[in-house]
Tab-separated table of C-alpha atoms in Angstrom:
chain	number	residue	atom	x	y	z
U	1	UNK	CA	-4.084	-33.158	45.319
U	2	UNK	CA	-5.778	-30.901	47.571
U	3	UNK	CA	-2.245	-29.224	48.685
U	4	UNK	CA	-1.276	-28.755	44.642
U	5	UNK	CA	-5.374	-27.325	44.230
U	6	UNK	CA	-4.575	-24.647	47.124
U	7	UNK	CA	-0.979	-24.148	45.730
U	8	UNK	CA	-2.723	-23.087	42.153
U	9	UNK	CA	-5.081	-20.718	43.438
U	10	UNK	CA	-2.691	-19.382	45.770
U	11	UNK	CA	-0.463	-18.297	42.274
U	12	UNK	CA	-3.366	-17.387	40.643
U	13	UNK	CA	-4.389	-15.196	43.078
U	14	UNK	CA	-0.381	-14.022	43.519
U	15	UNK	CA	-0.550	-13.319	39.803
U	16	UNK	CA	-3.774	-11.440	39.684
U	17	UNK	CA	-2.628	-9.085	42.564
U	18	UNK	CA	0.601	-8.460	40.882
U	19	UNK	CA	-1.499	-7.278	37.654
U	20	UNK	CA	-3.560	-5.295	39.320
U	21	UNK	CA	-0.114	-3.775	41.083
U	22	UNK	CA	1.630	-3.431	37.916
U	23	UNK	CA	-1.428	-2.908	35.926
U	24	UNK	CA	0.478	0.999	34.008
U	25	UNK	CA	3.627	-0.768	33.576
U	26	UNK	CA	1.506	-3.521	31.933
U	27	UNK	CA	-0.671	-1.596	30.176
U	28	UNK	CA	2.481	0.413	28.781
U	29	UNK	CA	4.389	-2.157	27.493
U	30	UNK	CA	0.982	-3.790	25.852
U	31	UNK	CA	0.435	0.048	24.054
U	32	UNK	CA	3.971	0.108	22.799
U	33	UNK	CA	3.948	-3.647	21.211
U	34	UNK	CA	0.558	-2.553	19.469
U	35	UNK	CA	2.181	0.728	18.181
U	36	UNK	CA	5.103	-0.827	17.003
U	37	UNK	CA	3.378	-3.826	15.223
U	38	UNK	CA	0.432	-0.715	13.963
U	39	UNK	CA	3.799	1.626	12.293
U	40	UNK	CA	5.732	-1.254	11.210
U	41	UNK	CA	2.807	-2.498	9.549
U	42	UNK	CA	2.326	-2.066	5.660
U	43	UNK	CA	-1.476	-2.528	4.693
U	44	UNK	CA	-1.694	-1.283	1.291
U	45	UNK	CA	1.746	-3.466	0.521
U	46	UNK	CA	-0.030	-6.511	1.961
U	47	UNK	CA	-3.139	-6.527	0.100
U	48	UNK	CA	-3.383	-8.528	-3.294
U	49	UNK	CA	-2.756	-6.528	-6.027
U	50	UNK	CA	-5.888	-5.497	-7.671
U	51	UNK	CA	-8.389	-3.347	-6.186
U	52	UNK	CA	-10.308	-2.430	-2.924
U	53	UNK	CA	-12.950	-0.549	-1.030
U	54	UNK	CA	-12.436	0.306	2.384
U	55	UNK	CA	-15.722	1.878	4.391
U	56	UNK	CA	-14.127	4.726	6.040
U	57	UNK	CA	-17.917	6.325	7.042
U	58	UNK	CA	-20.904	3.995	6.356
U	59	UNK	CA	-23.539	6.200	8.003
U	60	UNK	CA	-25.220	9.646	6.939
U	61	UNK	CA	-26.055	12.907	9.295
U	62	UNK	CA	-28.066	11.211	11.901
U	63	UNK	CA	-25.293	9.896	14.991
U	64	UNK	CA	-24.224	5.930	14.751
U	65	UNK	CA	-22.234	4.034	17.483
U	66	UNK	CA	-20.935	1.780	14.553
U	67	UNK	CA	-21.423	3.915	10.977
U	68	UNK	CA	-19.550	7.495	10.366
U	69	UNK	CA	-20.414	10.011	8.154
U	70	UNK	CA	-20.286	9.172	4.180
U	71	UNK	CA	-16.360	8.330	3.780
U	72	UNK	CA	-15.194	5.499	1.270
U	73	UNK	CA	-11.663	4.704	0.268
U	74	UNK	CA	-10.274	2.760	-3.228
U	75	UNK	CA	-7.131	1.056	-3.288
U	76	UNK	CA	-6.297	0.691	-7.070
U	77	UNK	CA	-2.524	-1.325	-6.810
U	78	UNK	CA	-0.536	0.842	-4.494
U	79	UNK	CA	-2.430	4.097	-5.128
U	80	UNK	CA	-4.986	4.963	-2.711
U	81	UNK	CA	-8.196	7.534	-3.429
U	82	UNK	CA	-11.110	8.937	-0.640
U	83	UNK	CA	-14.728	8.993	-2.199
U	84	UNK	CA	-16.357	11.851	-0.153
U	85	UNK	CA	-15.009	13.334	3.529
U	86	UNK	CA	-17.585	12.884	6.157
U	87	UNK	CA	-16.857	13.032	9.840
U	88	UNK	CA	-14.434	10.536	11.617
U	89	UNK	CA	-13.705	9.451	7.828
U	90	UNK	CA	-10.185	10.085	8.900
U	91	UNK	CA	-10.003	9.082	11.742
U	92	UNK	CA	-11.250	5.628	10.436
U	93	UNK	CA	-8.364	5.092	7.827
U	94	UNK	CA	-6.031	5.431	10.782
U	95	UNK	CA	-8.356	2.811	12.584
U	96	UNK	CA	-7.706	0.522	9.808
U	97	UNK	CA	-3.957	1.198	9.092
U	98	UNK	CA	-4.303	3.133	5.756
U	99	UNK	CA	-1.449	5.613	5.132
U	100	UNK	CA	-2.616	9.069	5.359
U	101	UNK	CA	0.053	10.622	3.665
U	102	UNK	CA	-0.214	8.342	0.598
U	103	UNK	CA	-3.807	9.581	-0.406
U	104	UNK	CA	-3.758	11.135	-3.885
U	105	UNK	CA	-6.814	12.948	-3.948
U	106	UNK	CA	-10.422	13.221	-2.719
U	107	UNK	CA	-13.413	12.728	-4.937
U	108	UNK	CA	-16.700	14.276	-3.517
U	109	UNK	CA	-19.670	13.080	-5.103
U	110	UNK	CA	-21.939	16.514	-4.092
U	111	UNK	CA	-22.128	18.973	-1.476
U	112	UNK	CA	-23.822	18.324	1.336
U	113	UNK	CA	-22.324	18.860	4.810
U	114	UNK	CA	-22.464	15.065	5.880
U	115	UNK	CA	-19.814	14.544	2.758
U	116	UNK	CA	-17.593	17.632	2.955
U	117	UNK	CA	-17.045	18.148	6.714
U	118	UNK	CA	-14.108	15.927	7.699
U	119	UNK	CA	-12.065	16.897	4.621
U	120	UNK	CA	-10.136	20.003	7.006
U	121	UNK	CA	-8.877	17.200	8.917
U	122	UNK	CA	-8.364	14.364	6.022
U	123	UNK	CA	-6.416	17.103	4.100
U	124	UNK	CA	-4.440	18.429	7.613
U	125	UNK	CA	-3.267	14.783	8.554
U	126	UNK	CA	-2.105	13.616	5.074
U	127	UNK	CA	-0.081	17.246	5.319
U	128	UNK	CA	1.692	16.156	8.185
U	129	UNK	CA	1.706	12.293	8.049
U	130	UNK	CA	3.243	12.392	4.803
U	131	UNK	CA	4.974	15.858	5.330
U	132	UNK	CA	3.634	16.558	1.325
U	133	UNK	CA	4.964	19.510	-0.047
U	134	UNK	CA	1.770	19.873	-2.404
U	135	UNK	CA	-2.068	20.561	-1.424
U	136	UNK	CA	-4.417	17.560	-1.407
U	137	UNK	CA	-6.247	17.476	-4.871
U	138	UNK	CA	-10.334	17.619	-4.483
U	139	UNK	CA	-11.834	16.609	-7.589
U	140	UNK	CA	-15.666	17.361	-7.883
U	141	UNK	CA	-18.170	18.852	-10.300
U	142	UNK	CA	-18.644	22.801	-10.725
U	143	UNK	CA	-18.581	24.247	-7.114
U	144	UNK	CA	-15.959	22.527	-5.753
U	145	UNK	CA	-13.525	25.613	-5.905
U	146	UNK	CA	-15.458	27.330	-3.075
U	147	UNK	CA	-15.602	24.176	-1.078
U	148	UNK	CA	-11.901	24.078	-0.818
U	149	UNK	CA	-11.554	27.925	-0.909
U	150	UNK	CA	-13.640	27.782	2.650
U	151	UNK	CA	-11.681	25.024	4.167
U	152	UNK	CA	-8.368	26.588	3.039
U	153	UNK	CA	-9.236	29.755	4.574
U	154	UNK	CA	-10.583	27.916	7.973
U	155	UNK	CA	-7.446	26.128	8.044
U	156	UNK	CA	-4.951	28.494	7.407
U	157	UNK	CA	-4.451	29.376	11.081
U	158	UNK	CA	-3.725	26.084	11.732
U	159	UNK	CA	-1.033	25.413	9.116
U	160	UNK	CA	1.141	28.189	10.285
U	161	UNK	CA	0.651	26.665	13.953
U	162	UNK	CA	1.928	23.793	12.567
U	163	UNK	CA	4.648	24.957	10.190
U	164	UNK	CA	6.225	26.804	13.131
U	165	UNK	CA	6.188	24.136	15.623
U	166	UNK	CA	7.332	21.127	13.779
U	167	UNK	CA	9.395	23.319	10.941
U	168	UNK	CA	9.135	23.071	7.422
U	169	UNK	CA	11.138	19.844	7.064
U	170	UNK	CA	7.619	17.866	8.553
U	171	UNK	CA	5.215	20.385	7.560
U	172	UNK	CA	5.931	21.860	4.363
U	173	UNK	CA	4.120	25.469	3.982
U	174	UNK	CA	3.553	24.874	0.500
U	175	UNK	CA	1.847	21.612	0.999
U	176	UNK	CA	-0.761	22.434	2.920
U	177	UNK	CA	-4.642	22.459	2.265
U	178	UNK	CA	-6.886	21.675	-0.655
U	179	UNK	CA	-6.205	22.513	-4.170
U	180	UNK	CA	-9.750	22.205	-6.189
U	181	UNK	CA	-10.108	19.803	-9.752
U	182	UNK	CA	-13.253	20.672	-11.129
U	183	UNK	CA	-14.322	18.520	-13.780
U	184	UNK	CA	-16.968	19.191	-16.537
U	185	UNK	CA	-20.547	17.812	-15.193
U	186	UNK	CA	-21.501	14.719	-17.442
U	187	UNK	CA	-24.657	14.666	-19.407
U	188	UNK	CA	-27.142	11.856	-19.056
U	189	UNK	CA	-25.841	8.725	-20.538
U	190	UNK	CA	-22.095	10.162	-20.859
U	191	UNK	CA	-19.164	9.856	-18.279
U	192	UNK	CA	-16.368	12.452	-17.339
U	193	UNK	CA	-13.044	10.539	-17.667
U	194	UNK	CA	-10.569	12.230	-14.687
U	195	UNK	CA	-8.083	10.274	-14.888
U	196	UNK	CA	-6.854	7.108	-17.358
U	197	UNK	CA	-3.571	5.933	-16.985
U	198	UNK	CA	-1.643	3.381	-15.883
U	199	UNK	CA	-4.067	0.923	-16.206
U	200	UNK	CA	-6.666	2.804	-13.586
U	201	UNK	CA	-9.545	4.686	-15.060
U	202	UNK	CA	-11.581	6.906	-13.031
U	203	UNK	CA	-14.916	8.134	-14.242
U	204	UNK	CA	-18.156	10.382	-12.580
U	205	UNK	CA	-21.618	10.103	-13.712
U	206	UNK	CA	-24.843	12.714	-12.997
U	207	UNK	CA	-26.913	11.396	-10.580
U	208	UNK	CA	-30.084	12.632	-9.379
U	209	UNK	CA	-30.159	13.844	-5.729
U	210	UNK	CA	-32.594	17.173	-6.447
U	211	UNK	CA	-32.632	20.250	-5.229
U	212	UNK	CA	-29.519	19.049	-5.038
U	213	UNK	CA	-27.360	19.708	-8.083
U	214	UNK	CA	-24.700	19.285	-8.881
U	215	UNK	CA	-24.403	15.749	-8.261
U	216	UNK	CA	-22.313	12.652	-9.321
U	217	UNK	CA	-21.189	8.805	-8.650
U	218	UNK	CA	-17.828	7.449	-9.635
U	219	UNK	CA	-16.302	4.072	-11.538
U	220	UNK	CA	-12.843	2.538	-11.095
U	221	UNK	CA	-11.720	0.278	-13.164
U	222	UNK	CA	-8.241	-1.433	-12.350
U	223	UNK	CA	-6.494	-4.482	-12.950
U	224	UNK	CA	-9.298	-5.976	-14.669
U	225	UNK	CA	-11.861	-5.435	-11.828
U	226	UNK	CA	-14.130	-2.836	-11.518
U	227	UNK	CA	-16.726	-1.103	-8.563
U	228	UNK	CA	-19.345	1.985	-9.124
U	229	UNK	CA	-19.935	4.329	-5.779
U	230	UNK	CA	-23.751	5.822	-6.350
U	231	UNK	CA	-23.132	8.735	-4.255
U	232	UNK	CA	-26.704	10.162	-2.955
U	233	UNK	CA	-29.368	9.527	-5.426
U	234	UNK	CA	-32.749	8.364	-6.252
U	235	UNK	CA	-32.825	5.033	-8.293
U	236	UNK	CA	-31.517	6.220	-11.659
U	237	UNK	CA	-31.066	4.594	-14.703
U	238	UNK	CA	-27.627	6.380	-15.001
U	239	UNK	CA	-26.441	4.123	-12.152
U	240	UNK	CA	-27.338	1.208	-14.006
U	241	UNK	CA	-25.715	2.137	-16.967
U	242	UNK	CA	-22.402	2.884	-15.486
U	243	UNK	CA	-22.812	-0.264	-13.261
U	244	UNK	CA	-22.892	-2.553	-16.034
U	245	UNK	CA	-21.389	-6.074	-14.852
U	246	UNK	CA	-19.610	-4.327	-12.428
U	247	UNK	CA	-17.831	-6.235	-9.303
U	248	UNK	CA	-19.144	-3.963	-6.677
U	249	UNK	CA	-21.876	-1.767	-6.629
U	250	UNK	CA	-21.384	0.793	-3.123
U	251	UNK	CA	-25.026	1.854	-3.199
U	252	UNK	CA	-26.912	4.916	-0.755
U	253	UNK	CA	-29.761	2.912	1.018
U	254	UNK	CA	-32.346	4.827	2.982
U	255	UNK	CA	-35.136	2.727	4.936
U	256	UNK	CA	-38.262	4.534	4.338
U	257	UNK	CA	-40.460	2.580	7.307
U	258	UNK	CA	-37.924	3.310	9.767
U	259	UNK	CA	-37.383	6.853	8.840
U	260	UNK	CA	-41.148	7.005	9.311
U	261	UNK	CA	-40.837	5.877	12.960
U	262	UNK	CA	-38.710	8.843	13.496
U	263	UNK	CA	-41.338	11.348	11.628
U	264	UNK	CA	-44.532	9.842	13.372
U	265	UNK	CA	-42.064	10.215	17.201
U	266	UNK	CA	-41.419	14.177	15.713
U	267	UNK	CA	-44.593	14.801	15.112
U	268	UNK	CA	-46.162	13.579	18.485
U	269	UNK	CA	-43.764	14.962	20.232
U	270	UNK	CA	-43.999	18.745	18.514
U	271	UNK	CA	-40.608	18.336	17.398
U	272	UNK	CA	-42.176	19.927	13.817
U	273	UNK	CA	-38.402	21.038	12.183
U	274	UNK	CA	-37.772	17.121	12.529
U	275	UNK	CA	-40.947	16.054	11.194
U	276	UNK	CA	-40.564	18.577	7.937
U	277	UNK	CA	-36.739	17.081	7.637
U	278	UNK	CA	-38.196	13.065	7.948
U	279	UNK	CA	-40.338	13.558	5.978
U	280	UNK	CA	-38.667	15.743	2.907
U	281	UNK	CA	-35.431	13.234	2.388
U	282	UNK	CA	-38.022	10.433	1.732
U	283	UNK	CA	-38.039	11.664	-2.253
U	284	UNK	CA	-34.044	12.189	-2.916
U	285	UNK	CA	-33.035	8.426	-1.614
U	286	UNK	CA	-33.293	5.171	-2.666
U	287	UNK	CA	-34.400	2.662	-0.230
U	288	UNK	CA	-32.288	-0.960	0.280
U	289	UNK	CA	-35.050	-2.330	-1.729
U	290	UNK	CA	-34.429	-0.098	-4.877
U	291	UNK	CA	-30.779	-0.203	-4.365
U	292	UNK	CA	-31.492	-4.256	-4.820
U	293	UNK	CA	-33.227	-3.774	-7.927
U	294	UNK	CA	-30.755	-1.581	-9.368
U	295	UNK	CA	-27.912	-3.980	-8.130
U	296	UNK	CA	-29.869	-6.679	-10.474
U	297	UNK	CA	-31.039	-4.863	-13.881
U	298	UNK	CA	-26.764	-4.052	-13.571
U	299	UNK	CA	-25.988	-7.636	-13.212
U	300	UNK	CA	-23.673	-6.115	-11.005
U	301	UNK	CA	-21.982	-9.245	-8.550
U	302	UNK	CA	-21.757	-7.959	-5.112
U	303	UNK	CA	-24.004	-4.818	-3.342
U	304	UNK	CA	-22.597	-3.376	-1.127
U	305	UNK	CA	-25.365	-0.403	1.181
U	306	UNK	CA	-24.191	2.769	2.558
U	307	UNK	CA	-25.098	5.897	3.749
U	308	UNK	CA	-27.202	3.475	6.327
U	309	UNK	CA	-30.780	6.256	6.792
U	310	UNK	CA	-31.428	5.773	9.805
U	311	UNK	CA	-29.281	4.390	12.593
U	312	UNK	CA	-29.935	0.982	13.266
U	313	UNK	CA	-29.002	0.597	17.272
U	314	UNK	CA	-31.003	-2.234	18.228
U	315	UNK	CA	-31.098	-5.876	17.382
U	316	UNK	CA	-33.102	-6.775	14.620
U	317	UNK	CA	-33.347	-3.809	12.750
U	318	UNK	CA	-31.039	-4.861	10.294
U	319	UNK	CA	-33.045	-7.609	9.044
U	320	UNK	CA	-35.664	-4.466	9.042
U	321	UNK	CA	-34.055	-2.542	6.972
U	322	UNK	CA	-32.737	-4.865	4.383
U	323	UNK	CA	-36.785	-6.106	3.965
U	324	UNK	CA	-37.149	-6.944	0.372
U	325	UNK	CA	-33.666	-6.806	-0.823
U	326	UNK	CA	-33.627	-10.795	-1.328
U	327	UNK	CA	-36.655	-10.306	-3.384
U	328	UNK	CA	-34.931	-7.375	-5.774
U	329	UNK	CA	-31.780	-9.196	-6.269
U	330	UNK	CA	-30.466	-12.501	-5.686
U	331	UNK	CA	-26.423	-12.061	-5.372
U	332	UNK	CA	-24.747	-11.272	-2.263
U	333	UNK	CA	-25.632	-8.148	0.192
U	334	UNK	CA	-22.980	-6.029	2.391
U	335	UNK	CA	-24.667	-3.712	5.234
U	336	UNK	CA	-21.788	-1.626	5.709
U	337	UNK	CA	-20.587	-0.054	8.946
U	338	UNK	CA	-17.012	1.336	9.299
U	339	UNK	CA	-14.507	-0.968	8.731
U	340	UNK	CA	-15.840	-2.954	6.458
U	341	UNK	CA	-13.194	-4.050	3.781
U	342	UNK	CA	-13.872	-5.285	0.166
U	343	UNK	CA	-11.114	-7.056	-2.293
U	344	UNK	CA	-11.063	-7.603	-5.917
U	345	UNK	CA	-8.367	-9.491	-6.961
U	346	UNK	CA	-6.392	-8.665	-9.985
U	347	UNK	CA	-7.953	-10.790	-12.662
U	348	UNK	CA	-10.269	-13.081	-10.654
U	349	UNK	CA	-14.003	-13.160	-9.818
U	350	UNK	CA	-13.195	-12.967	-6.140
U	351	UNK	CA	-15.009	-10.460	-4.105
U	352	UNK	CA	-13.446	-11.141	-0.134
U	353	UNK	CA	-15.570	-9.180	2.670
U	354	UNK	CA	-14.227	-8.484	6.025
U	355	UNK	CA	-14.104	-6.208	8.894
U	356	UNK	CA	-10.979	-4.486	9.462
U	357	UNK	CA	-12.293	-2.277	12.433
């Protein structure tokens, strides 16, 4: 026993060292089994049919470790949509195996910097991953024309870089960019339909996120299932209305008592630009509280929070800033981060949750 104990630690040890000697060629041959499996892998096609949310950015301006800026994706069948284009948006529907070069078109709920700024590189990639000989569609309300006219114009550079280096064939010169949808800004209590066909129905609704204006939330309805994105807002009744029994509410949530550590840190600290900013986006959120008692005069089924205000980096604070949500509304609670992965089932009551980051 003692000669087959010194035998297995002698191979163990003979194994380790050969690791640690072959540790590229290893490392290598791991990288190209997870790329293969990654390319040869068909997400959208293995979902259920029926329709999705995929967090692509479940943070706001202020840096998170684990929540991007404001990026969510809707799978409706095989057709998939991008609610808003905040930074490493894109680079999180790689993350989770979504097909760049099958989005159809962006929605942007308003336009703020922490929603528009990744949507250069969401429109460049599905370019080039999907070699599309047509721009990316950006619906929005009015304004959205000089959005895209900007990023077009930053970009343009760029897409003759990549014309000439990969050639037409991969990166089409006509299919480059933006090309902005503007749709007519809904009055209170009405909806702007975008699109209704094929059994998907897309709607926006005003919102109210003043001084800044204009500003909207969006509906799908698909397959007999159904999910309402607030976009940034203050608890409004018009987000009740439109989530009316919905599946999945995907509601802003800004925690005023933590937001007020970081104004009572800016002011001690003289840091008086930080303390005007802390305190001034107090009165165009709603906190997780209010997002709960919208969630419940909806009887919507499932709330999902995004748009986290503020970063939440330490243990604990989560159960801070979800305080009083249980109270507010008594179905079940999602605190995004990026990754996190929603299903509706075609004609069920399902609603699966699960990480795919």
């Amino acid at each position: 026993m003692r000669r087959l104990k010194w035998t297995f630690i002698f191979l163990v040890a003979a194994s380790a060292a050969l690791l640690v000697t072959l540790r590229a060629e290893v490392a290598t041959w791991l990288m190209s089994r997870a790329v293969l499996d990654a390319m040869s892998t068909d997400v959208i096609g293995e979902l259920p049919a029926g329709l999705h949310l995929a967090v692509c950015g479940a943070g706001s301006p202020l840096p998170a470790v684990d929540r991007s800026g404001p990026c969510l994706a809707v799978i409706a069948g095989e057709r998939l949509f991008v609610v808003d284009a905040g930074t490493n948006g894109a680079r999180n529907l790689q993350r989770m195996g979504l097909p760049m070069g099958d989005i159809e078109g962006v929605f942007l709920t308003h336009f703020h910097s922490d929603h528009i700024d990744g949507l250069g590189e969401l429109a460049m990639l599905r370019w080039t991953t999907g070699s599309r000989s047509e721009p990316l569609p950006v619906h929005g309300p009015p304004g959205v024309a000089d959005v895209v006219a900007g990023f077009n114009q930053a970009y343009a550079q760029d897409a003759g870089y990549r014309t000439a280096h990969h050639t037409a064939a991969v990166a089409p010169p006509e299919g480059h960019g933006t090309a902005a949808q503007p749709f007519t800004m809904p009055e209170p209590g009405q909806e702007t339909v975008i699109l209704d066909a094929s059994g998907l129905r897309i709607s926006a609704f005003a919102v109210d996120h003043a001084p800044v204006a204009p500003a909207v939330g969006y509906r799908f309805d698909y397959a007999g299932r159904s999910l309402v994105i607030s976009g940034d807002t203050t608890p409004t009744d018009e987000v009740v209305r439109m989530a009316d029994s919905v599946d999945l509410l995907a509601h802003e949530a800004l925690a005023a008592e933590l937001v007020g550590v970081l104004n009572r840190a800016a002011n001690q600290t003289g840091r008086s630009n930080l303390a005007r900013i802390t305190h001034d986006i107090l009165d165009y959120h709603t906190t997780p509280a209010e997002a709960a008692g919208v969630a419940s005069r909806a009887g919507a089924r499932h709330l999902l929070l995004y748009h986290i205000v503020p970063p939440l980096p330490i243990p604990g604070l989560e159960s801070a800033f979800l305080e009083g949500v249980s109270e507010a509304y008594t179905g079940p609670v999602t605190l995004s981060r990026d990754g996190t992965f929603v299903s509706l089932p075609a004609e069920s009551k399902e609603i699966l949750v699960s990480e795919q980051i």
